[in-house]
Amino acid sequence: MRVWALLTGLVFFVGCAAPLRTSVAPFRPPTQLPNAQKIGNLVVAAEVLDTPEKSKRVFGTDLAAAGILPVQLVVENRGNQEYEIDAAQIFGVVAGEYYPAFNLSQAAQRVRESSIGTTVVGQAVLGALAGAMAGAAIGAAAGSVTDDAGRGAAAGAAIGGAAGGTAGAAEGASDRYTHQFRHELAAQDFGDRVIFPGDLHQGFIYLQWQPYTVLRVKVTNITERTTHVVELPITVTRRQQ
């Protein structure tokens, strides 16, 4: 009964947040976004994923649970020159303060320490306990044939627990969860980009959750060896949960 109660509690616990699992990120051309700005023939725009629905559509979970605000940057090169965007020179701005984006390791660690990460670990524990219970039941049934149900249950629980633990924790130890989260976030990361003529690019910047009003982006015109700064107006419509 205690094990059943623990399992019931874990089921509730692991249901607190959906796991991080990225998908294809749909986007609109920058010219269709209200904050689009031009640098020569390069069009730059940004869209904030500040609702659970928007975040889950791309990341499978609400990144607000980890204190992360994903911002989708979209750029299109409509000319014949080359441009470069340095991710380290992208900042969220609020009340005169500049916030650099998290790097992938920082963002992954925040996910690991949030309810998103504990959900994944909880699922592994749940798998191990479920395996132990199943093993105990099978072992007890087998042991009853030889009038030694107790020993059979113990042996079955040990075997079942090992099998359940292997299945439930297939992703590895907690540090491997962090690596898994980093891999998922990297798949959508904007990073450093060179935008060649005719290119259309999109990707995400992972900011600390704040009510930003501006996204500041530095753009280098490689062809002319000049730099420009664009400030894209953005609006965060909800507070971090």
CSV table of C-alpha atoms in Angstrom, one decimal:
chain,number,residue,atom,x,y,z
A,1,MET,CA,0.0,0.0,0.0
A,2,ARG,CA,2.9,2.4,0.8
A,3,VAL,CA,4.4,1.7,-2.6
A,4,TRP,CA,1.1,2.3,-4.3
A,5,ALA,CA,0.7,5.6,-2.4
A,6,LEU,CA,4.2,6.6,-3.4
A,7,LEU,CA,3.5,5.7,-7.0
A,8,THR,CA,0.3,7.7,-7.0
A,9,GLY,CA,2.2,10.7,-5.6
A,10,LEU,CA,4.9,10.3,-8.2
A,11,VAL,CA,2.3,10.2,-11.0
A,12,PHE,CA,1.0,13.6,-9.7
A,13,PHE,CA,4.6,14.9,-9.3
A,14,VAL,CA,5.8,14.0,-12.8
A,15,GLY,CA,2.7,15.6,-14.3
A,16,CYS,CA,3.7,19.0,-13.1
A,17,ALA,CA,5.5,19.9,-16.4
A,18,ALA,CA,5.8,18.5,-19.8
A,19,PRO,CA,9.3,17.3,-20.9
A,20,LEU,CA,11.4,19.4,-23.2
A,21,ARG,CA,11.2,18.1,-26.7
A,22,THR,CA,11.7,20.4,-29.6
A,23,SER,CA,9.8,20.3,-32.9
A,24,VAL,CA,9.8,22.2,-36.2
A,25,ALA,CA,9.5,25.9,-35.5
A,26,PRO,CA,7.0,27.6,-37.8
A,27,PHE,CA,7.6,31.2,-38.6
A,28,ARG,CA,6.4,34.2,-40.7
A,29,PRO,CA,8.7,36.1,-43.0
A,30,PRO,CA,10.1,39.1,-41.2
A,31,THR,CA,8.3,41.5,-43.5
A,32,GLN,CA,5.0,40.2,-42.0
A,33,LEU,CA,6.0,40.9,-38.4
A,34,PRO,CA,5.1,44.4,-37.0
A,35,ASN,CA,8.6,45.2,-35.6
A,36,ALA,CA,10.5,44.5,-38.8
A,37,GLN,CA,13.4,46.8,-39.6
A,38,LYS,CA,15.7,47.1,-42.6
A,39,ILE,CA,19.5,47.4,-42.8
A,40,GLY,CA,20.2,47.9,-46.4
A,41,ASN,CA,18.5,44.9,-48.0
A,42,LEU,CA,18.5,42.9,-44.8
A,43,VAL,CA,15.2,42.6,-43.0
A,44,VAL,CA,15.3,41.8,-39.3
A,45,ALA,CA,12.3,41.0,-37.0
A,46,ALA,CA,11.5,39.2,-33.8
A,47,GLU,CA,8.6,37.4,-32.1
A,48,VAL,CA,8.3,36.6,-28.4
A,49,LEU,CA,7.0,33.2,-27.3
A,50,ASP,CA,5.4,34.4,-24.1
A,51,THR,CA,2.4,32.1,-23.8
A,52,PRO,CA,2.3,28.4,-22.9
A,53,GLU,CA,0.7,27.6,-26.2
A,54,LYS,CA,3.4,29.3,-28.3
A,55,SER,CA,6.2,27.7,-26.2
A,56,LYS,CA,4.8,24.2,-26.3
A,57,ARG,CA,4.3,24.3,-30.0
A,58,VAL,CA,8.1,24.5,-30.5
A,59,PHE,CA,9.6,23.1,-27.3
A,60,GLY,CA,7.0,20.7,-26.1
A,61,THR,CA,6.8,22.5,-22.8
A,62,ASP,CA,6.4,26.0,-21.3
A,63,LEU,CA,9.9,27.3,-20.8
A,64,ALA,CA,8.6,30.0,-18.4
A,65,ALA,CA,8.8,27.2,-15.8
A,66,ALA,CA,12.6,27.5,-16.1
A,67,GLY,CA,12.5,31.3,-16.2
A,68,ILE,CA,13.4,31.3,-19.9
A,69,LEU,CA,11.8,33.6,-22.5
A,70,PRO,CA,12.4,32.2,-26.0
A,71,VAL,CA,12.5,35.0,-28.6
A,72,GLN,CA,12.4,33.9,-32.3
A,73,LEU,CA,14.7,36.0,-34.5
A,74,VAL,CA,13.9,36.0,-38.2
A,75,VAL,CA,16.1,37.6,-40.9
A,76,GLU,CA,15.9,37.8,-44.7
A,77,ASN,CA,18.7,39.0,-47.1
A,78,ARG,CA,17.0,40.5,-50.1
A,79,GLY,CA,20.2,42.0,-51.6
A,80,ASN,CA,23.5,40.8,-52.9
A,81,GLN,CA,25.7,41.6,-49.8
A,82,GLU,CA,26.6,39.4,-46.9
A,83,TYR,CA,25.7,40.1,-43.3
A,84,GLU,CA,26.7,38.6,-39.9
A,85,ILE,CA,24.8,38.5,-36.6
A,86,ASP,CA,26.8,37.9,-33.4
A,87,ALA,CA,24.6,36.2,-30.8
A,88,ALA,CA,26.7,37.7,-28.0
A,89,GLN,CA,25.6,41.1,-29.2
A,90,ILE,CA,21.9,40.5,-28.8
A,91,PHE,CA,20.3,41.9,-25.7
A,92,GLY,CA,16.9,42.2,-24.2
A,93,VAL,CA,16.2,45.7,-22.8
A,94,VAL,CA,13.9,46.7,-20.0
A,95,ALA,CA,13.9,49.9,-17.9
A,96,GLY,CA,17.3,50.9,-19.3
A,97,GLU,CA,19.0,47.6,-18.4
A,98,TYR,CA,20.5,45.2,-20.9
A,99,TYR,CA,20.2,41.4,-20.5
A,100,PRO,CA,22.4,39.1,-22.5
A,101,ALA,CA,21.0,35.8,-23.7
A,102,PHE,CA,21.8,32.6,-21.8
A,103,ASN,CA,24.3,30.5,-23.5
A,104,LEU,CA,23.2,26.9,-24.2
A,105,SER,CA,24.9,25.5,-21.1
A,106,GLN,CA,23.2,28.1,-18.8
A,107,ALA,CA,19.8,27.6,-20.4
A,108,ALA,CA,20.1,23.8,-20.2
A,109,GLN,CA,21.0,24.0,-16.5
A,110,ARG,CA,18.0,26.2,-15.8
A,111,VAL,CA,15.8,23.7,-17.4
A,112,ARG,CA,17.4,20.9,-15.4
A,113,GLU,CA,16.8,22.7,-12.1
A,114,SER,CA,13.2,23.5,-13.0
A,115,SER,CA,10.0,21.4,-12.8
A,116,ILE,CA,10.7,20.5,-16.4
A,117,GLY,CA,13.9,18.7,-15.3
A,118,THR,CA,12.4,17.1,-12.2
A,119,THR,CA,9.6,15.7,-14.3
A,120,VAL,CA,12.1,13.7,-16.4
A,121,VAL,CA,13.9,12.5,-13.3
A,122,GLY,CA,10.6,11.6,-11.7
A,123,GLN,CA,9.6,9.6,-14.7
A,124,ALA,CA,12.8,7.6,-14.3
A,125,VAL,CA,12.1,6.9,-10.6
A,126,LEU,CA,8.5,6.0,-11.4
A,127,GLY,CA,9.8,3.5,-14.0
A,128,ALA,CA,12.1,1.9,-11.5
A,129,LEU,CA,9.4,1.6,-8.9
A,130,ALA,CA,6.9,0.2,-11.3
A,131,GLY,CA,9.4,-2.3,-12.5
A,132,ALA,CA,10.1,-3.4,-8.9
A,133,MET,CA,6.4,-3.8,-8.2
A,134,ALA,CA,5.9,-5.9,-11.3
A,135,GLY,CA,8.9,-8.0,-10.4
A,136,ALA,CA,7.6,-8.5,-6.9
A,137,ALA,CA,4.3,-9.7,-8.1
A,138,ILE,CA,5.8,-12.1,-10.6
A,139,GLY,CA,8.3,-13.3,-8.1
A,140,ALA,CA,5.6,-13.9,-5.5
A,141,ALA,CA,3.5,-15.9,-7.9
A,142,ALA,CA,6.5,-18.0,-8.9
A,143,GLY,CA,7.5,-18.5,-5.2
A,144,SER,CA,4.0,-19.6,-4.3
A,145,VAL,CA,4.6,-22.7,-6.4
A,146,THR,CA,7.4,-23.7,-4.0
A,147,ASP,CA,5.7,-22.3,-0.9
A,148,ASP,CA,8.3,-19.5,-0.7
A,149,ALA,CA,6.3,-16.5,-1.9
A,150,GLY,CA,8.3,-14.0,0.3
A,151,ARG,CA,11.7,-15.0,-1.2
A,152,GLY,CA,10.2,-15.0,-4.7
A,153,ALA,CA,8.8,-11.6,-4.2
A,154,ALA,CA,12.1,-10.2,-3.0
A,155,ALA,CA,14.0,-11.7,-5.9
A,156,GLY,CA,11.4,-10.5,-8.3
A,157,ALA,CA,11.4,-7.0,-6.9
A,158,ALA,CA,15.2,-6.8,-7.3
A,159,ILE,CA,15.1,-8.0,-10.9
A,160,GLY,CA,12.1,-5.9,-11.7
A,161,GLY,CA,13.6,-2.8,-10.1
A,162,ALA,CA,16.8,-3.2,-12.1
A,163,ALA,CA,14.8,-3.6,-15.3
A,164,GLY,CA,12.5,-0.7,-14.5
A,165,GLY,CA,15.4,1.5,-13.5
A,166,THR,CA,17.1,0.7,-16.8
A,167,ALA,CA,14.0,1.5,-18.8
A,168,GLY,CA,12.9,4.5,-16.8
A,169,ALA,CA,16.4,6.0,-16.6
A,170,ALA,CA,17.4,5.2,-20.1
A,171,GLU,CA,18.4,8.8,-20.7
A,172,GLY,CA,21.2,8.4,-18.1
A,173,ALA,CA,22.1,10.2,-14.9
A,174,SER,CA,21.1,13.7,-14.1
A,175,ASP,CA,24.1,15.3,-15.8
A,176,ARG,CA,23.1,13.4,-19.0
A,177,TYR,CA,19.6,15.0,-18.7
A,178,THR,CA,21.4,18.4,-18.8
A,179,HIS,CA,23.2,17.3,-22.0
A,180,GLN,CA,19.9,16.2,-23.4
A,181,PHE,CA,18.3,19.5,-22.7
A,182,ARG,CA,21.3,21.3,-24.2
A,183,HIS,CA,20.9,19.3,-27.4
A,184,GLU,CA,17.2,20.1,-27.7
A,185,LEU,CA,17.8,23.8,-27.1
A,186,ALA,CA,20.8,23.8,-29.6
A,187,ALA,CA,18.5,22.5,-32.3
A,188,GLN,CA,16.6,25.8,-32.2
A,189,ASP,CA,19.4,28.2,-31.2
A,190,PHE,CA,20.0,31.2,-33.5
A,191,GLY,CA,23.7,31.4,-32.6
A,192,ASP,CA,26.1,33.2,-34.8
A,193,ARG,CA,24.9,33.5,-38.3
A,194,VAL,CA,26.3,34.7,-41.7
A,195,ILE,CA,23.3,35.6,-43.9
A,196,PHE,CA,24.2,35.2,-47.6
A,197,PRO,CA,22.3,36.8,-50.4
A,198,GLY,CA,18.8,35.3,-50.8
A,199,ASP,CA,19.0,33.6,-47.3
A,200,LEU,CA,16.0,33.4,-45.0
A,201,HIS,CA,17.0,32.4,-41.4
A,202,GLN,CA,15.2,31.9,-38.1
A,203,GLY,CA,16.3,30.7,-34.6
A,204,PHE,CA,15.8,31.4,-31.0
A,205,ILE,CA,17.4,33.6,-28.4
A,206,TYR,CA,17.0,32.3,-24.8
A,207,LEU,CA,16.6,35.3,-22.4
A,208,GLN,CA,16.0,35.5,-18.7
A,209,TRP,CA,12.2,36.1,-18.3
A,210,GLN,CA,11.7,39.9,-18.0
A,211,PRO,CA,9.1,42.3,-19.3
A,212,TYR,CA,11.3,43.4,-22.2
A,213,THR,CA,10.4,46.3,-24.4
A,214,VAL,CA,13.3,46.1,-26.9
A,215,LEU,CA,15.5,43.5,-28.5
A,216,ARG,CA,18.8,45.1,-29.4
A,217,VAL,CA,20.6,43.3,-32.3
A,218,LYS,CA,24.0,44.2,-33.8
A,219,VAL,CA,24.4,43.5,-37.5
A,220,THR,CA,27.7,43.6,-39.5
A,221,ASN,CA,27.7,44.2,-43.2
A,222,ILE,CA,30.6,41.9,-44.2
A,223,THR,CA,30.7,43.2,-47.7
A,224,GLU,CA,31.1,46.9,-46.8
A,225,ARG,CA,32.7,46.2,-43.4
A,226,THR,CA,30.2,48.4,-41.5
A,227,THR,CA,28.2,47.7,-38.3
A,228,HIS,CA,24.7,48.7,-37.5
A,229,VAL,CA,22.4,48.3,-34.4
A,230,VAL,CA,18.7,47.7,-34.7
A,231,GLU,CA,16.3,48.0,-31.8
A,232,LEU,CA,13.2,45.8,-32.3
A,233,PRO,CA,10.2,46.7,-30.2
A,234,ILE,CA,8.8,43.6,-28.4
A,235,THR,CA,6.1,43.1,-25.8
A,236,VAL,CA,5.9,40.4,-23.1
A,237,THR,CA,2.2,40.0,-22.4
A,238,ARG,CA,2.3,37.8,-19.3
A,239,ARG,CA,4.3,37.5,-16.2
A,240,GLN,CA,6.5,34.5,-15.5
A,241,GLN,CA,4.5,31.8,-13.7
